[in-house]
Amino acid sequence: GRPAAEVRLTRALTEEQLVAEGEELGRTLPPGAVLAFEGDLGAGKTTFIRAIARGLGVEAPATSPTYSLVHRYAGRRGPVFHLDCYRLRDPEEAADLDWESLLSEGDAVLIEWPERAGAWVPEPTMRFRLGHLDDPGRRSLEAD
C-alpha cells in the first residue's frame, strides 16, 4: 500500500462547494506553492483555479490562458501564475516558458494540463484531478 501521506481523497462537489473549497485553499496555501490540475475539458479546472486565485487575493477574474499559455495576476503576497498547457503539441514547447522566473517570483503557480508539458513541469506541491459525474451538477475532485 501507499504511505498515509499519499492517500488520495476523492469527493463529489457542487460548483458552489468547489468554489468555496478553492477559495479556502487559496487563503491557506504556503508561498511558492505549485499546483497541478488534470481533468477532461469542462471538468471544472478553471472554476477551481479561479476560486483558488481569489483566495490568494487576485481581484481580476482569472480566465483560462489557453492561447497565451500564461496569465499573471497580482495576488495579496505576490504574483499568481496560471498556466494552461492544453495547446502544447509537444512537451518541448514548454521549454519556452520561463519556469525559473515563474517559480522564483510566483506566490503560486497553477498549472492546467500539466501532462502536456511533460518533464518541464516542476514537482507539484499538490495535484488535483477533476472529473465529470453522472450527476451533471457535481464534479469529482481528487487530491493528492
GROMACS .gro file of C-alpha atoms in nm:
model
  144
    1GLY     CA    1   0.000   0.000   0.000
    2ARG     CA    2   0.083   0.364  -0.012
    3PRO     CA    3   0.220   0.565   0.277
    4ALA     CA    4  -0.057   0.754   0.459
    5ALA     CA    5   0.064   1.088   0.317
    6GLU     CA    6  -0.012   0.967  -0.035
    7VAL     CA    7  -0.370   0.856   0.021
    8ARG     CA    8  -0.597   1.001  -0.244
    9LEU     CA    9  -0.911   1.176  -0.135
   10THR     CA   10  -1.197   1.188  -0.387
   11ARG     CA   11  -1.518   1.380  -0.330
   12ALA     CA   12  -1.825   1.478  -0.530
   13LEU     CA   13  -1.881   1.853  -0.508
   14THR     CA   14  -2.134   2.101  -0.642
   15GLU     CA   15  -1.989   2.404  -0.821
   16GLU     CA   16  -2.064   2.612  -0.511
   17GLN     CA   17  -1.871   2.367  -0.292
   18LEU     CA   18  -1.584   2.354  -0.544
   19VAL     CA   19  -1.560   2.735  -0.537
   20ALA     CA   20  -1.573   2.750  -0.156
   21GLU     CA   21  -1.303   2.483  -0.134
   22GLY     CA   22  -1.083   2.663  -0.385
   23GLU     CA   23  -1.111   2.997  -0.204
   24GLU     CA   24  -1.023   2.834   0.129
   25LEU     CA   25  -0.729   2.653  -0.028
   26GLY     CA   26  -0.602   2.981  -0.178
   27ARG     CA   27  -0.619   3.152   0.162
   28THR     CA   28  -0.410   2.878   0.323
   29LEU     CA   29  -0.150   2.797   0.054
   30PRO     CA   30   0.212   2.841   0.153
   31PRO     CA   31   0.413   3.090  -0.058
   32GLY     CA   32   0.568   2.932  -0.366
   33ALA     CA   33   0.311   2.652  -0.397
   34VAL     CA   34   0.293   2.470  -0.732
   35LEU     CA   35  -0.047   2.314  -0.804
   36ALA     CA   36  -0.123   2.083  -1.097
   37PHE     CA   37  -0.478   2.032  -1.228
   38GLU     CA   38  -0.580   1.742  -1.452
   39GLY     CA   39  -0.917   1.650  -1.596
   40ASP     CA   40  -1.123   1.646  -1.913
   41LEU     CA   41  -1.249   1.960  -2.084
   42GLY     CA   42  -1.533   2.111  -1.882
   43ALA     CA   43  -1.444   1.917  -1.565
   44GLY     CA   44  -1.414   2.235  -1.356
   45LYS     CA   45  -1.039   2.304  -1.359
   46THR     CA   46  -1.071   2.674  -1.445
   47THR     CA   47  -1.359   2.724  -1.199
   48PHE     CA   48  -1.148   2.571  -0.921
   49ILE     CA   49  -0.838   2.772  -1.021
   50ARG     CA   50  -1.039   3.098  -1.032
   51ALA     CA   51  -1.154   3.031  -0.676
   52ILE     CA   52  -0.800   2.949  -0.557
   53ALA     CA   53  -0.677   3.272  -0.719
   54ARG     CA   54  -0.947   3.470  -0.533
   55GLY     CA   55  -0.831   3.308  -0.210
   56LEU     CA   56  -0.478   3.426  -0.295
   57GLY     CA   57  -0.609   3.783  -0.322
   58VAL     CA   58  -0.645   3.803  -0.702
   59GLU     CA   59  -0.916   4.058  -0.774
   60ALA     CA   60  -0.920   4.033  -1.154
   61PRO     CA   61  -1.139   3.750  -1.283
   62ALA     CA   62  -0.896   3.471  -1.374
   63THR     CA   63  -0.957   3.341  -1.724
   64SER     CA   64  -0.806   3.036  -1.885
   65PRO     CA   65  -0.483   3.129  -2.065
   66THR     CA   66  -0.539   2.873  -2.342
   67TYR     CA   67  -0.397   3.097  -2.614
   68SER     CA   68  -0.128   3.285  -2.423
   69LEU     CA   69  -0.025   2.983  -2.210
   70VAL     CA   70   0.047   3.201  -1.903
   71HIS     CA   71  -0.155   3.465  -1.720
   72ARG     CA   72   0.000   3.668  -1.441
   73TYR     CA   73  -0.224   3.812  -1.170
   74ALA     CA   74  -0.146   4.037  -0.877
   75GLY     CA   75  -0.215   3.845  -0.557
   76ARG     CA   76  -0.208   3.951  -0.193
   77ARG     CA   77   0.151   3.833  -0.138
   78GLY     CA   78   0.286   3.848  -0.493
   79PRO     CA   79   0.223   3.730  -0.848
   80VAL     CA   80  -0.002   3.432  -0.913
   81PHE     CA   81   0.075   3.250  -1.238
   82HIS     CA   82  -0.190   3.045  -1.418
   83LEU     CA   83  -0.058   2.820  -1.694
   84ASP     CA   84  -0.271   2.627  -1.941
   85CYS     CA   85  -0.063   2.372  -2.132
   86TYR     CA   86  -0.356   2.233  -2.335
   87ARG     CA   87  -0.232   2.375  -2.667
   88LEU     CA   88   0.121   2.237  -2.637
   89ARG     CA   89   0.166   1.991  -2.921
   90ASP     CA   90   0.492   1.860  -2.777
   91PRO     CA   91   0.640   1.884  -2.426
   92GLU     CA   92   0.948   2.058  -2.572
   93GLU     CA   93   0.728   2.362  -2.643
   94ALA     CA   94   0.715   2.405  -2.264
   95ALA     CA   95   1.087   2.482  -2.272
   96ASP     CA   96   0.996   2.831  -2.395
   97LEU     CA   97   0.818   2.908  -2.068
   98ASP     CA   98   1.044   3.084  -1.818
   99TRP     CA   99   0.999   2.823  -1.545
  100GLU     CA  100   1.277   2.968  -1.330
  101SER     CA  101   1.108   3.309  -1.311
  102LEU     CA  102   0.765   3.158  -1.257
  103LEU     CA  103   0.892   2.955  -0.964
  104SER     CA  104   1.111   3.224  -0.809
  105GLU     CA  105   0.864   3.515  -0.846
  106GLY     CA  106   0.533   3.336  -0.805
  107ASP     CA  107   0.339   3.330  -0.482
  108ALA     CA  108   0.164   3.038  -0.652
  109VAL     CA  109   0.193   2.860  -0.987
  110LEU     CA  110  -0.132   2.695  -1.101
  111ILE     CA  111  -0.089   2.457  -1.397
  112GLU     CA  112  -0.373   2.314  -1.609
  113TRP     CA  113  -0.299   2.013  -1.834
  114PRO     CA  114   0.046   1.957  -1.675
  115GLU     CA  115   0.083   1.622  -1.852
  116ARG     CA  116   0.121   1.809  -2.185
  117ALA     CA  117   0.435   1.987  -2.058
  118GLY     CA  118   0.599   1.658  -1.961
  119ALA     CA  119   0.916   1.677  -1.754
  120TRP     CA  120   0.921   2.058  -1.772
  121VAL     CA  121   0.656   2.077  -1.500
  122PRO     CA  122   0.820   2.112  -1.160
  123GLU     CA  123   0.719   1.862  -0.893
  124PRO     CA  124   0.384   1.998  -0.773
  125THR     CA  125   0.315   2.078  -0.409
  126MET     CA  126  -0.036   1.943  -0.468
  127ARG     CA  127  -0.202   1.756  -0.756
  128PHE     CA  128  -0.574   1.766  -0.834
  129ARG     CA  129  -0.788   1.563  -1.074
  130LEU     CA  130  -1.134   1.688  -1.160
  131GLY     CA  131  -1.392   1.482  -1.341
  132HIS     CA  132  -1.749   1.457  -1.462
  133LEU     CA  133  -2.003   1.252  -1.267
  134ASP     CA  134  -2.341   1.105  -1.361
  135ASP     CA  135  -2.495   1.397  -1.169
  136PRO     CA  136  -2.433   1.697  -1.401
  137GLY     CA  137  -2.449   1.932  -1.101
  138ARG     CA  138  -2.142   1.777  -0.938
  139ARG     CA  139  -1.776   1.724  -1.019
  140SER     CA  140  -1.537   1.477  -0.868
  141LEU     CA  141  -1.232   1.629  -0.703
  142GLU     CA  142  -0.939   1.403  -0.624
  143ALA     CA  143  -0.642   1.549  -0.441
  144ASP     CA  144  -0.304   1.410  -0.351
   0.00000   0.00000   0.00000
